[in-house]
């Protein structure tokens, strides 16, 4: 458990306008931020402090005394002001807040009221300003000057604070009043919970409203995403900008659009004069005022948008912030989409500090502290918490409701019951509006605002997994012009749209998808059948493109819908539609192999095959399933079972007179025999395949058998025969447009050049010839790697990175070899391949020969590294 610590002083620093800086200047701004970190770290250490955390651009430091903390803050501001920042970036301006007290310390991090109050003081400061609390002021030694700014309420804190400003030579001294709720008139409700995350969204809104020409901003987003809280928080933090205050107009309970101007009038406290029209009274009252109007929950009152438009035309100093699921669609409107909160990847090495740094998990921890005081996740629970927040889509309402369950359930209990999320997430506070008390209530409210055809379409879209394109929606939905209904649902925040490969894909949050499925009712079975039919067609079209010039495109297309394919197979199986299930499974088996989903591939094939053998015993699809079953078993090393299955497929192919399947099955029998040690049988099967393929003009099967026989010759030490067969296969692969076959053959040729020809030259003392042969091997490996990257075949990419590492190591470059082994190991671990352990041993061996051990690539995406290698940036051997 965390233990109380002695009193400490906390300094919180934050860069003003950093979101705009990153957006405008990119890498140049990043360099300026790094310089700002260096400056602050140096002054903190010079005064006996320690930077214990950085979150984004925020620096959190701790000191043993108030004097040390304030001196570091003053010196830090002076250094930042004196720094010659690049003209293109401009000065980095920092807000600072200081408070002292007794925190809770855990793992080098600090929690509790003193930390929160320091952060809120920082929020209240202006750029280049240092604010400190009364507690810090009382502990200062003589010689440090401060200016009292009065007693203020800080955001999210119930007790007021005496605020002081640091005054020192070289620092600005004239600032507006602190950015607190006391600064301007308002009618905002007191918030009883803290506001977590949304830093970039707050800065984005601030930047937009900085521009006087921005009059209307509408926050749109799905139910439960936190639009209301973001709007009211922005209003409270930026109230100081508006001399006539910030005013909340709550519209959830209003049913008549004609009542909206009266609701605005009431919120502003405008005196009613029934002799004049309400619009006239309202426009006159606001004509000379400068204020922010927050209109919350506008989605069911869209006909009243003209009221807002008229108000903006009649005034000059009024700005309006609206929350809604739909845009108002009036002139001058700026849309800001409010996205769910990001959550960390559930890595095994997650720490509490990682959880606090990410908004979704930070929100859970904050609300958990109220539900179960003293609870913090153990190291083992940290990945579970990250996974929970990701499964909740980062939806703030869902996270808050889940955290409330900690009062009587463990974290593991909560995760285990997510399949019934609407019952689980039903413990909202009784003082909240009904629509915010449960996740179901929030969705009920929004669903009820849809037209009947929109409700039907949304329900039917629930059968999709992992998103969909418009063509797929039109194939499944039946409520009218789907091509107009789907964009309408997106406009009302039920769907998210993303562009992928030039195509617009629509996605649902998981909570919305589950709710939609619940609403399907009697339409469930027809929708699932239509879904299965559509993805059967897609799978078979993509399978037909395998090993052709369209291979990479088909692989990417099917990968985008992998979750839909899984759902289609499962639904067809549940509906006892044996043929559809079997055909989809046969079509996607090779794709699952490429993506490294070996165990799942075998499970799907065996499920489909069990039904197909009974219902379709003499069908071509059953014969092809037998072939894929044998292939899957062979890839997993289960050679005895694979041999029986391959011979079974060969028998069926002959009974059906399917010569393509016969050639593939002959080749597979050869592969299994080869792997089992029966080289003579393997060579016979490969020769049979070549003869059959030539007779039928099947260039693909001939190329495959030549490649396999070349590998067999290589294993037998007949490298000249091996190279001859492999070279003969190259033009065949090119003729059918098979990137996969070409990559495999180049890989085999590269291995011979490295391990056989290069080793032979090295053994004979011809080091120049050995180096040239290995350079040629690496060239072929890189060519193969580029092809496998097009196909996104991660296991093969890992093997090629390992091959390049081996060639580099043999050529005397262990440092370069190690980083290739690193990337290969990372890829193998990602796909769950047993090759990860082998490559790890390779790395350790090479590491023993390095003079300057290179850093591991844990920080870099191994696929990005592979692309760099394929492009020639890494892995080119030196003479």
mmCIF file of N, CA, C and O in Angstrom, residues 187-191 228-229 232 247-256 259-268 293-301 321 323 431-433 435-436 445:
data_model
loop_
_atom_site.group_PDB
_atom_site.id
_atom_site.type_symbol
_atom_site.label_atom_id
_atom_site.label_comp_id
_atom_site.label_asym_id
_atom_site.label_seq_id
_atom_site.Cartn_x
_atom_site.Cartn_y
_atom_site.Cartn_z
ATOM 1 N N UNK A 187 -23.285 30.939 -14.443
ATOM 2 C CA UNK A 187 -24.297 30.098 -13.799
ATOM 3 C C UNK A 187 -23.918 28.622 -13.890
ATOM 4 O O UNK A 187 -24.774 27.746 -13.844
ATOM 5 N N UNK A 188 -22.598 28.367 -14.051
ATOM 6 C CA UNK A 188 -22.141 26.986 -14.195
ATOM 7 C C UNK A 188 -22.293 26.236 -12.884
ATOM 8 O O UNK A 188 -21.982 26.774 -11.812
ATOM 9 N N UNK A 189 -22.737 24.980 -12.926
ATOM 10 C CA UNK A 189 -22.870 24.214 -11.688
ATOM 11 C C UNK A 189 -21.502 23.840 -11.136
ATOM 12 O O UNK A 189 -20.528 23.698 -11.882
ATOM 13 N N UNK A 190 -21.418 23.684 -9.817
ATOM 14 C CA UNK A 190 -20.181 23.208 -9.199
ATOM 15 C C UNK A 190 -19.954 21.758 -9.621
ATOM 16 O O UNK A 190 -20.873 20.941 -9.589
ATOM 17 N N UNK A 191 -18.734 21.458 -10.046
ATOM 18 C CA UNK A 191 -18.403 20.090 -10.439
ATOM 19 C C UNK A 191 -17.879 19.332 -9.230
ATOM 20 O O UNK A 191 -16.943 19.782 -8.559
ATOM 21 N N UNK A 228 -20.712 17.293 -22.721
ATOM 22 C CA UNK A 228 -21.187 18.283 -21.745
ATOM 23 C C UNK A 228 -20.070 18.682 -20.798
ATOM 24 O O UNK A 228 -19.853 19.873 -20.524
ATOM 25 N N UNK A 229 -19.339 17.688 -20.288
ATOM 26 C CA UNK A 229 -18.288 18.002 -19.326
ATOM 27 C C UNK A 229 -17.176 18.819 -19.963
ATOM 28 O O UNK A 229 -16.636 19.747 -19.359
ATOM 29 N N UNK A 232 -18.558 22.516 -20.351
ATOM 30 C CA UNK A 232 -18.638 23.280 -19.102
ATOM 31 C C UNK A 232 -17.255 23.519 -18.515
ATOM 32 O O UNK A 232 -17.009 24.566 -17.905
ATOM 33 N N UNK A 247 -22.409 31.388 -19.667
ATOM 34 C CA UNK A 247 -23.768 31.034 -19.257
ATOM 35 C C UNK A 247 -24.178 29.701 -19.892
ATOM 36 O O UNK A 247 -24.090 29.517 -21.114
ATOM 37 N N UNK A 248 -24.609 28.792 -19.045
ATOM 38 C CA UNK A 248 -25.021 27.463 -19.471
ATOM 39 C C UNK A 248 -26.530 27.429 -19.703
ATOM 40 O O UNK A 248 -27.314 27.806 -18.824
ATOM 41 N N UNK A 249 -26.922 26.950 -20.891
ATOM 42 C CA UNK A 249 -28.335 26.781 -21.228
ATOM 43 C C UNK A 249 -28.575 25.279 -21.365
ATOM 44 O O UNK A 249 -28.132 24.658 -22.332
ATOM 45 N N UNK A 250 -29.256 24.697 -20.404
ATOM 46 C CA UNK A 250 -29.490 23.247 -20.407
ATOM 47 C C UNK A 250 -30.781 22.948 -21.163
ATOM 48 O O UNK A 250 -31.857 23.430 -20.800
ATOM 49 N N UNK A 251 -30.659 22.110 -22.196
ATOM 50 C CA UNK A 251 -31.778 21.900 -23.115
ATOM 51 C C UNK A 251 -32.315 20.473 -23.115
ATOM 52 O O UNK A 251 -33.252 20.172 -23.857
ATOM 53 N N UNK A 252 -31.735 19.593 -22.307
ATOM 54 C CA UNK A 252 -32.151 18.185 -22.350
ATOM 55 C C UNK A 252 -33.635 18.023 -22.061
ATOM 56 O O UNK A 252 -34.310 17.178 -22.662
ATOM 57 N N UNK A 253 -34.161 18.810 -21.133
ATOM 58 C CA UNK A 253 -35.565 18.644 -20.735
ATOM 59 C C UNK A 253 -36.532 19.421 -21.630
ATOM 60 O O UNK A 253 -37.750 19.266 -21.506
ATOM 61 N N UNK A 254 -36.009 20.235 -22.536
ATOM 62 C CA UNK A 254 -36.861 21.033 -23.418
ATOM 63 C C UNK A 254 -37.323 20.163 -24.581
ATOM 64 O O UNK A 254 -36.517 19.475 -25.208
ATOM 65 N N UNK A 255 -38.599 20.178 -24.868
ATOM 66 C CA UNK A 255 -39.130 19.335 -25.944
ATOM 67 C C UNK A 255 -39.555 20.134 -27.179
ATOM 68 O O UNK A 255 -39.603 19.605 -28.278
ATOM 69 N N UNK A 256 -39.851 21.401 -27.005
ATOM 70 C CA UNK A 256 -40.360 22.215 -28.104
ATOM 71 C C UNK A 256 -39.267 23.163 -28.589
ATOM 72 O O UNK A 256 -38.764 23.988 -27.812
ATOM 73 N N UNK A 259 -39.298 26.741 -27.627
ATOM 74 C CA UNK A 259 -39.008 27.155 -26.252
ATOM 75 C C UNK A 259 -37.537 27.500 -26.042
ATOM 76 O O UNK A 259 -37.174 28.003 -24.971
ATOM 77 N N UNK A 260 -36.690 27.241 -27.027
ATOM 78 C CA UNK A 260 -35.255 27.469 -26.849
ATOM 79 C C UNK A 260 -34.927 28.923 -26.515
ATOM 80 O O UNK A 260 -34.164 29.191 -25.585
ATOM 81 N N UNK A 261 -35.450 29.934 -27.234
ATOM 82 C CA UNK A 261 -35.102 31.316 -26.865
ATOM 83 C C UNK A 261 -35.534 31.672 -25.452
ATOM 84 O O UNK A 261 -34.834 32.433 -24.758
ATOM 85 N N UNK A 262 -36.656 31.116 -24.968
ATOM 86 C CA UNK A 262 -37.075 31.376 -23.587
ATOM 87 C C UNK A 262 -36.080 30.746 -22.599
ATOM 88 O O UNK A 262 -35.797 31.312 -21.549
ATOM 89 N N UNK A 263 -35.554 29.566 -22.950
ATOM 90 C CA UNK A 263 -34.585 28.910 -22.080
ATOM 91 C C UNK A 263 -33.291 29.721 -22.012
ATOM 92 O O UNK A 263 -32.684 29.857 -20.945
ATOM 93 N N UNK A 264 -32.874 30.294 -23.150
ATOM 94 C CA UNK A 264 -31.675 31.138 -23.154
ATOM 95 C C UNK A 264 -31.922 32.385 -22.312
ATOM 96 O O UNK A 264 -31.072 32.795 -21.509
ATOM 97 N N UNK A 265 -33.068 32.982 -22.483
ATOM 98 C CA UNK A 265 -33.437 34.186 -21.733
ATOM 99 C C UNK A 265 -33.410 33.911 -20.241
ATOM 100 O O UNK A 265 -32.889 34.700 -19.449
ATOM 101 N N UNK A 266 -33.945 32.769 -19.844
ATOM 102 C CA UNK A 266 -33.983 32.412 -18.431
ATOM 103 C C UNK A 266 -32.584 32.210 -17.874
ATOM 104 O O UNK A 266 -32.263 32.658 -16.766
ATOM 105 N N UNK A 267 -31.715 31.522 -18.625
ATOM 106 C CA UNK A 267 -30.355 31.273 -18.155
ATOM 107 C C UNK A 267 -29.579 32.569 -17.965
ATOM 108 O O UNK A 267 -28.783 32.706 -17.036
ATOM 109 N N UNK A 268 -29.819 33.539 -18.841
ATOM 110 C CA UNK A 268 -29.107 34.812 -18.768
ATOM 111 C C UNK A 268 -29.708 35.771 -17.747
ATOM 112 O O UNK A 268 -29.112 36.815 -17.432
ATOM 113 N N UNK A 293 -21.964 31.624 -24.521
ATOM 114 C CA UNK A 293 -23.205 30.904 -24.275
ATOM 115 C C UNK A 293 -22.946 29.420 -24.553
ATOM 116 O O UNK A 293 -22.484 29.067 -25.642
ATOM 117 N N UNK A 294 -23.204 28.572 -23.570
ATOM 118 C CA UNK A 294 -23.023 27.125 -23.737
ATOM 119 C C UNK A 294 -24.405 26.479 -23.819
ATOM 120 O O UNK A 294 -25.144 26.456 -22.825
ATOM 121 N N UNK A 295 -24.788 25.992 -24.992
ATOM 122 C CA UNK A 295 -26.095 25.363 -25.197
ATOM 123 C C UNK A 295 -25.894 23.847 -25.212
ATOM 124 O O UNK A 295 -25.328 23.297 -26.172
ATOM 125 N N UNK A 296 -26.343 23.191 -24.163
ATOM 126 C CA UNK A 296 -26.052 21.773 -23.961
ATOM 127 C C UNK A 296 -27.216 20.887 -24.400
ATOM 128 O O UNK A 296 -28.370 21.147 -24.056
ATOM 129 N N UNK A 297 -26.904 19.825 -25.174
ATOM 130 C CA UNK A 297 -27.880 18.830 -25.644
ATOM 131 C C UNK A 297 -28.875 19.438 -26.642
ATOM 132 O O UNK A 297 -30.060 19.553 -26.382
ATOM 133 N N UNK A 298 -28.358 19.782 -27.813
ATOM 134 C CA UNK A 298 -29.172 20.443 -28.829
ATOM 135 C C UNK A 298 -29.761 19.459 -29.839
ATOM 136 O O UNK A 298 -30.577 19.830 -30.679
ATOM 137 N N UNK A 299 -29.344 18.177 -29.772
ATOM 138 C CA UNK A 299 -29.634 17.265 -30.885
ATOM 139 C C UNK A 299 -31.120 17.060 -31.176
ATOM 140 O O UNK A 299 -31.497 16.790 -32.321
ATOM 141 N N UNK A 300 -31.983 17.184 -30.159
ATOM 142 C CA UNK A 300 -33.408 16.949 -30.380
ATOM 143 C C UNK A 300 -34.173 18.234 -30.678
ATOM 144 O O UNK A 300 -35.402 18.214 -30.794
ATOM 145 N N UNK A 301 -33.421 19.347 -30.830
ATOM 146 C CA UNK A 301 -34.056 20.655 -31.041
ATOM 147 C C UNK A 301 -33.490 21.352 -32.282
ATOM 148 O O UNK A 301 -33.443 22.581 -32.347
ATOM 149 N N UNK A 321 -21.055 27.969 -27.732
ATOM 150 C CA UNK A 321 -20.521 26.613 -27.722
ATOM 151 C C UNK A 321 -21.699 25.664 -27.525
ATOM 152 O O UNK A 321 -22.411 25.750 -26.527
ATOM 153 N N UNK A 323 -23.293 21.617 -27.552
ATOM 154 C CA UNK A 323 -23.048 20.175 -27.551
ATOM 155 C C UNK A 323 -24.241 19.492 -28.199
ATOM 156 O O UNK A 323 -25.391 19.848 -27.940
ATOM 157 N N UNK A 431 -27.894 11.695 -8.577
ATOM 158 C CA UNK A 431 -28.137 13.115 -8.838
ATOM 159 C C UNK A 431 -27.870 13.492 -10.288
ATOM 160 O O UNK A 431 -27.990 14.658 -10.661
ATOM 161 N N UNK A 432 -27.504 12.517 -11.119
ATOM 162 C CA UNK A 432 -27.294 12.798 -12.536
ATOM 163 C C UNK A 432 -28.617 12.744 -13.285
ATOM 164 O O UNK A 432 -29.555 12.076 -12.844
ATOM 165 N N UNK A 433 -28.707 13.414 -14.441
ATOM 166 C CA UNK A 433 -29.897 13.233 -15.279
ATOM 167 C C UNK A 433 -30.070 11.756 -15.625
ATOM 168 O O UNK A 433 -29.093 11.012 -15.740
ATOM 169 N N UNK A 435 -30.579 10.126 -18.306
ATOM 170 C CA UNK A 435 -29.873 9.620 -19.478
ATOM 171 C C UNK A 435 -28.391 9.392 -19.201
ATOM 172 O O UNK A 435 -27.695 8.778 -20.016
ATOM 173 N N UNK A 436 -27.847 9.931 -18.077
ATOM 174 C CA UNK A 436 -26.432 9.768 -17.773
ATOM 175 C C UNK A 436 -26.184 8.784 -16.633
ATOM 176 O O UNK A 436 -25.048 8.595 -16.211
ATOM 177 N N UNK A 445 -31.738 7.282 -24.994
ATOM 178 C CA UNK A 445 -32.057 8.687 -25.266
ATOM 179 C C UNK A 445 -31.724 9.030 -26.719
ATOM 180 O O UNK A 445 -32.537 9.600 -27.451
#
